[in-house]
Short mmCIF file of C-alpha atoms and ligand atoms in Angstrom, two decimals:
data_model
loop_
_atom_site.label_atom_id
_atom_site.label_comp_id
_atom_site.label_asym_id
_atom_site.label_seq_id
_atom_site.Cartn_x
_atom_site.Cartn_y
_atom_site.Cartn_z
CA MET A 1382 0.13 0.03 0.23
CA SER A 1383 1.56 3.38 -0.70
CA ALA A 1384 1.84 5.95 1.73
CA ARG A 1385 -0.84 8.12 0.34
CA HIS A 1386 -3.39 5.42 0.87
CA ALA A 1387 -2.21 4.14 4.44
CA THR A 1388 -4.42 4.96 7.23
CA PRO A 1389 -3.49 7.63 9.65
CA PRO A 1390 -2.84 6.85 13.18
CA HIS A 1391 -5.37 7.50 15.67
CA PRO A 1392 -4.82 11.32 17.24
CA LEU A 1393 -4.33 9.03 20.66
CA SER A 1394 -1.65 7.11 19.18
CA ALA A 1395 0.18 9.95 18.49
CA VAL A 1396 -0.06 11.66 21.60
CA GLN A 1397 1.01 8.32 23.30
CA THR A 1398 4.02 8.32 21.20
CA ALA A 1399 4.86 11.80 21.99
CA ILE A 1400 4.78 10.91 25.38
CA ILE A 1401 7.13 7.71 25.22
CA SER A 1402 9.65 10.09 23.84
CA CYS A 1403 9.36 12.96 26.15
CA ASN A 1404 12.55 13.99 28.00
CA ARG A 1405 11.43 17.07 29.63
CA CYS A 1406 12.31 16.59 33.26
CA ALA A 1407 15.76 15.46 33.50
CA ARG A 1408 15.59 14.35 37.16
CA LEU A 1409 12.98 11.87 36.57
CA ARG A 1410 14.35 10.55 33.29
CA THR A 1411 17.79 9.70 35.16
CA TYR A 1412 15.94 8.14 37.79
CA CYS A 1413 13.58 6.25 35.55
CA ARG A 1414 16.75 4.95 33.63
CA GLU A 1415 18.77 3.93 36.74
CA VAL A 1416 15.91 2.02 38.07
CA GLY A 1417 15.68 -0.09 34.98
CA ARG A 1418 19.48 -0.50 34.98
CA VAL A 1419 19.58 -1.79 38.34
CA LYS A 1420 16.82 -3.64 38.84
CA LYS A 1421 14.84 -5.41 41.54
CA ALA A 1422 16.11 -8.57 41.99
CA ALA A 1423 12.57 -10.32 41.70
CA TYR A 1424 12.97 -8.93 38.14
CA ARG A 1425 16.53 -9.17 37.14
CA ASP A 1426 15.85 -10.87 34.01
CA GLU A 1427 13.44 -8.77 32.53
CA ASP A 1428 13.90 -5.74 30.50
CA TYR A 1429 12.39 -2.44 32.02
CA TRP A 1430 10.32 -0.23 29.91
CA ALA A 1431 12.41 2.73 31.77
CA ARG A 1432 10.47 5.48 29.67
CA PRO A 1433 7.30 7.57 30.13
CA VAL A 1434 4.15 5.58 30.47
CA PRO A 1435 1.27 6.81 28.39
CA GLY A 1436 -2.36 6.19 29.42
CA PHE A 1437 -4.25 2.91 28.63
CA GLY A 1438 -7.68 2.16 27.86
CA ASP A 1439 -11.28 2.68 25.87
CA PRO A 1440 -11.08 5.78 23.37
CA GLN A 1441 -14.54 6.35 23.63
CA ALA A 1442 -14.41 6.17 27.57
CA ARG A 1443 -16.65 8.21 29.47
CA VAL A 1444 -14.63 8.00 32.49
CA LEU A 1445 -11.05 8.79 32.81
CA ILE A 1446 -9.13 7.10 35.84
CA LEU A 1447 -6.44 9.09 37.31
CA GLY A 1448 -3.57 7.99 39.31
CA LEU A 1449 -0.24 9.76 40.59
CA ALA A 1450 2.86 8.30 38.77
CA PRO A 1451 3.90 4.94 37.38
CA ALA A 1452 5.73 2.86 40.38
CA ALA A 1453 9.50 2.37 39.79
CA HIS A 1454 9.11 -1.54 39.54
CA GLY A 1455 5.61 -1.62 38.18
CA ALA A 1456 4.33 0.50 35.21
CA ASN A 1457 8.25 1.63 34.92
CA ARG A 1458 8.98 -1.99 34.37
CA THR A 1459 5.76 -3.13 32.08
CA GLY A 1460 5.15 0.32 30.47
CA ARG A 1461 1.55 0.00 31.32
CA VAL A 1462 -0.13 2.03 33.81
CA PHE A 1463 -1.03 0.63 36.98
CA THR A 1464 0.69 -3.02 35.67
CA GLY A 1465 3.07 -4.95 37.60
CA ASP A 1466 3.37 -3.67 41.04
CA GLY A 1467 2.91 -6.86 42.90
CA ALA A 1468 0.34 -9.60 43.01
CA GLY A 1469 -2.48 -8.30 45.12
CA ALA A 1470 -0.84 -4.61 44.83
CA SER A 1471 -2.53 -1.31 43.95
CA GLY A 1472 -3.28 -2.34 40.16
CA ASP A 1473 -4.78 -5.70 40.96
CA PHE A 1474 -6.93 -3.73 43.67
CA LEU A 1475 -8.05 -1.45 41.18
CA MET A 1476 -8.34 -3.61 38.21
CA ALA A 1477 -10.59 -6.05 40.47
CA ALA A 1478 -12.94 -3.21 40.95
CA LEU A 1479 -12.95 -2.00 37.76
CA ASN A 1480 -13.96 -5.50 36.80
CA ARG A 1481 -16.73 -5.67 39.27
CA ALA A 1482 -17.91 -2.11 38.12
CA GLY A 1483 -17.81 -3.36 34.37
CA PHE A 1484 -15.25 -1.18 33.19
CA ALA A 1485 -12.52 -4.24 32.82
CA ASN A 1486 -12.85 -7.51 31.53
CA ILE A 1487 -10.07 -9.19 34.17
CA THR A 1488 -9.39 -8.93 37.72
CA THR A 1489 -5.70 -8.37 37.61
CA SER A 1490 -3.04 -6.28 35.95
CA GLN A 1491 0.44 -7.91 35.67
CA HIS A 1492 1.68 -7.64 32.61
CA VAL A 1493 1.00 -6.06 29.03
CA ASP A 1494 0.23 -9.61 27.33
CA ASP A 1495 -2.41 -10.25 29.79
CA GLY A 1496 -5.36 -9.60 27.46
CA LEU A 1497 -6.77 -6.83 29.81
CA THR A 1498 -9.09 -4.42 28.35
CA LEU A 1499 -11.04 -1.80 29.44
CA THR A 1500 -14.67 -0.58 28.42
CA ASP A 1501 -15.65 2.87 28.98
CA ALA A 1502 -12.66 4.10 31.22
CA TYR A 1503 -9.05 5.31 30.15
CA ILE A 1504 -6.74 4.95 32.98
CA ALA A 1505 -3.81 7.66 33.25
CA ALA A 1506 -1.21 9.34 35.41
CA ALA A 1507 -0.71 12.90 36.40
CA VAL A 1508 3.15 12.40 35.97
CA ARG A 1509 3.84 9.53 33.32
CA CYS A 1510 7.65 9.03 34.60
CA ALA A 1511 8.28 7.37 38.20
CA PRO A 1512 9.91 9.52 40.75
CA PRO A 1513 11.66 8.96 43.43
CA ASP A 1514 9.84 8.05 46.86
CA ASN A 1515 6.54 8.62 44.69
CA LYS A 1516 6.98 12.12 45.19
CA PRO A 1517 7.34 14.09 42.21
CA LEU A 1518 7.98 18.04 42.38
CA PRO A 1519 5.58 20.45 41.72
CA GLU A 1520 7.13 21.83 38.53
CA GLU A 1521 7.32 18.07 37.45
CA ILE A 1522 3.65 17.64 38.03
CA ASP A 1523 3.26 21.05 36.06
CA THR A 1524 5.12 20.27 33.34
CA CYS A 1525 3.59 16.71 32.78
CA LEU A 1526 0.09 17.87 32.68
CA ASP A 1527 0.51 19.31 29.32
CA HIS A 1528 0.31 15.22 28.41
CA LEU A 1529 -2.80 15.08 30.24
CA VAL A 1530 -4.55 17.48 28.43
CA ALA A 1531 -3.35 16.18 25.11
CA GLU A 1532 -4.48 12.92 25.86
CA VAL A 1533 -8.05 14.32 26.97
CA ALA A 1534 -8.31 16.20 23.67
CA CYS A 1535 -8.17 13.12 22.07
CA LEU A 1536 -11.28 11.33 24.39
CA PRO A 1537 -14.50 12.69 22.91
CA ARG A 1538 -17.06 11.15 25.29
CA LEU A 1539 -15.30 11.77 28.60
CA GLN A 1540 -17.66 13.07 31.17
CA ILE A 1541 -15.98 12.14 34.45
CA VAL A 1542 -12.63 12.17 35.91
CA VAL A 1543 -11.51 9.86 38.74
CA ALA A 1544 -8.77 11.06 40.56
CA LEU A 1545 -7.20 8.61 43.22
CA GLY A 1546 -5.19 10.72 45.47
CA LYS A 1547 -4.86 14.21 46.34
CA ILE A 1548 -2.14 14.85 43.68
CA ALA A 1549 -4.07 13.58 40.93
CA TRP A 1550 -7.21 15.64 42.32
CA ASP A 1551 -5.21 18.99 42.43
CA GLY A 1552 -3.76 17.71 39.02
CA TRP A 1553 -7.06 17.74 37.52
CA LEU A 1554 -7.90 20.99 39.26
CA LYS A 1555 -5.03 22.44 37.35
CA VAL A 1556 -6.11 21.28 34.30
CA TRP A 1557 -9.72 23.13 34.58
CA ALA A 1558 -7.92 26.23 35.84
CA ARG A 1559 -5.71 26.24 32.86
CA GLN A 1560 -9.18 26.58 30.65
CA GLY A 1561 -10.16 29.34 33.27
CA VAL A 1562 -12.43 27.22 35.25
CA VAL A 1563 -11.53 28.06 39.07
CA ILE A 1564 -13.84 26.61 41.49
CA ARG A 1565 -13.87 28.73 44.85
CA PRO A 1566 -13.39 28.03 47.16
CA LYS A 1567 -10.87 25.25 46.22
CA PRO A 1568 -12.65 21.69 46.46
CA GLN A 1569 -10.82 19.54 48.59
CA PHE A 1570 -10.19 16.37 48.18
CA ALA A 1571 -11.91 12.93 50.11
CA HIS A 1572 -13.00 9.79 49.12
CA GLY A 1573 -16.68 10.14 47.52
CA ALA A 1574 -15.75 13.81 46.87
CA VAL A 1575 -17.06 15.61 43.90
CA ALA A 1576 -16.51 18.63 42.29
CA TRP A 1577 -18.60 20.15 39.28
CA ALA A 1578 -17.23 22.52 36.54
CA PRO A 1579 -19.79 25.41 35.79
CA PRO A 1580 -21.04 25.66 32.56
CA PRO A 1581 -20.65 26.15 29.61
CA VAL A 1582 -18.73 23.06 28.63
CA GLN A 1583 -16.64 24.33 25.75
CA SER A 1584 -13.03 22.96 25.35
CA ALA A 1585 -11.92 19.26 25.03
CA GLU A 1586 -11.17 19.63 28.67
CA LEU A 1587 -14.12 21.14 29.44
CA ARG A 1588 -16.18 18.36 28.38
CA VAL A 1589 -15.42 16.97 31.87
CA GLU A 1590 -18.17 18.07 33.83
CA SER A 1591 -17.27 16.12 37.33
CA LEU A 1592 -14.09 15.41 39.25
CA VAL A 1593 -14.52 12.43 41.84
CA GLY A 1594 -12.05 11.84 44.25
CA MET A 1595 -10.95 7.81 45.20
CA TYR A 1596 -8.26 7.21 48.04
CA HIS A 1597 -5.17 6.20 46.03
CA PRO A 1598 -5.48 2.18 45.81
CA SER A 1599 -1.60 1.85 47.51
CA ARG A 1600 -0.70 -1.25 49.95
CA GLN A 1601 -0.51 1.23 52.60
CA ASN A 1602 -4.07 2.05 52.30
CA THR A 1603 -5.35 -1.30 51.31
CA ASN A 1604 -3.38 -3.04 53.83
CA THR A 1605 -4.93 -0.69 56.76
CA GLY A 1606 -8.35 -0.64 55.93
CA THR A 1607 -8.14 3.14 54.83
CA VAL A 1608 -9.69 1.65 51.45
CA THR A 1609 -11.55 -1.24 51.20
CA PRO A 1610 -13.13 -3.15 47.94
CA GLY A 1611 -16.63 -1.77 49.21
CA MET A 1612 -15.66 1.77 49.06
CA TYR A 1613 -14.52 1.46 45.56
CA ASP A 1614 -17.63 -0.32 44.68
CA THR A 1615 -19.90 2.17 46.26
CA VAL A 1616 -18.17 5.20 44.21
CA LEU A 1617 -17.96 3.32 41.13
CA ARG A 1618 -21.27 2.33 41.22
CA THR A 1619 -22.71 6.03 41.92
CA LEU A 1620 -20.72 7.47 39.25
CA LYS A 1621 -21.67 4.84 36.51
CA ASP A 1622 -24.96 5.39 37.38
CA SER A 1623 -24.55 9.07 36.85
CA LEU A 1624 -23.15 8.55 33.34
CA ARG A 1625 -25.00 9.93 30.42
CA SER A 1626 -25.29 7.84 27.11
S1 LIG B 2558 7.22 13.23 33.84
FE1 LIG B 2558 6.53 13.78 32.19
S2 LIG B 2558 6.85 15.73 31.27
FE2 LIG B 2558 8.46 15.02 32.52
S3 LIG B 2558 9.97 13.78 31.31
FE3 LIG B 2558 8.31 12.49 32.11
S4 LIG B 2558 6.66 12.43 30.70
FE4 LIG B 2558 8.02 14.43 30.42
#
């Protein structure tokens, strides 16, 4: 087939490709590559992804699930967001909840060839490179939000953003603020909290009408009972019922 007749890539694919090749945060790029070079003993025979991690899921999603950043030996190893951070860890906890809610076809997220598909949901992180101690710098978050805006612009049916944790919550409020949507008083993050963008809904980002908070499914939260499957089920059931066709 001649190049003239080749099918152009979906805009979302082009955005994902741009994310993967990003080098804007020298500190994070250096850290991710070093983690991939040294490796964890359990994964010493694997080739780490060690590059920025794009979002993953259904291009027709009405729900965007927004995490913090790739785990050093999870998504920074596998190359897929919330994937491979250990059996029973955050990726599995999240995917089991998404499966119960009808957004995911399987209950785990261990590697990129596991057959996981998402329906009506897209998962991304506020920061696409694994940060040391899971703590990105404010300027790194601000810089990386450009990628989130670009991805969201390619998800035409989005209605709801689910922020897994305060950094993701504040990150999405910044995305809104870039579009001139500043809600006062500032909505505070909490599990089950909801922030509504006032109409009119005009730009790609503003198609998202509401922001929903959920505690991050980190081991620290799930092992202590701060986050339970029932808590996730309640929020996901409510937001699913609120989606428009
Ligand atoms: S954190 Fe984001 S902006 Fe910074 S290098 Fe990684 S992909 Fe690029």
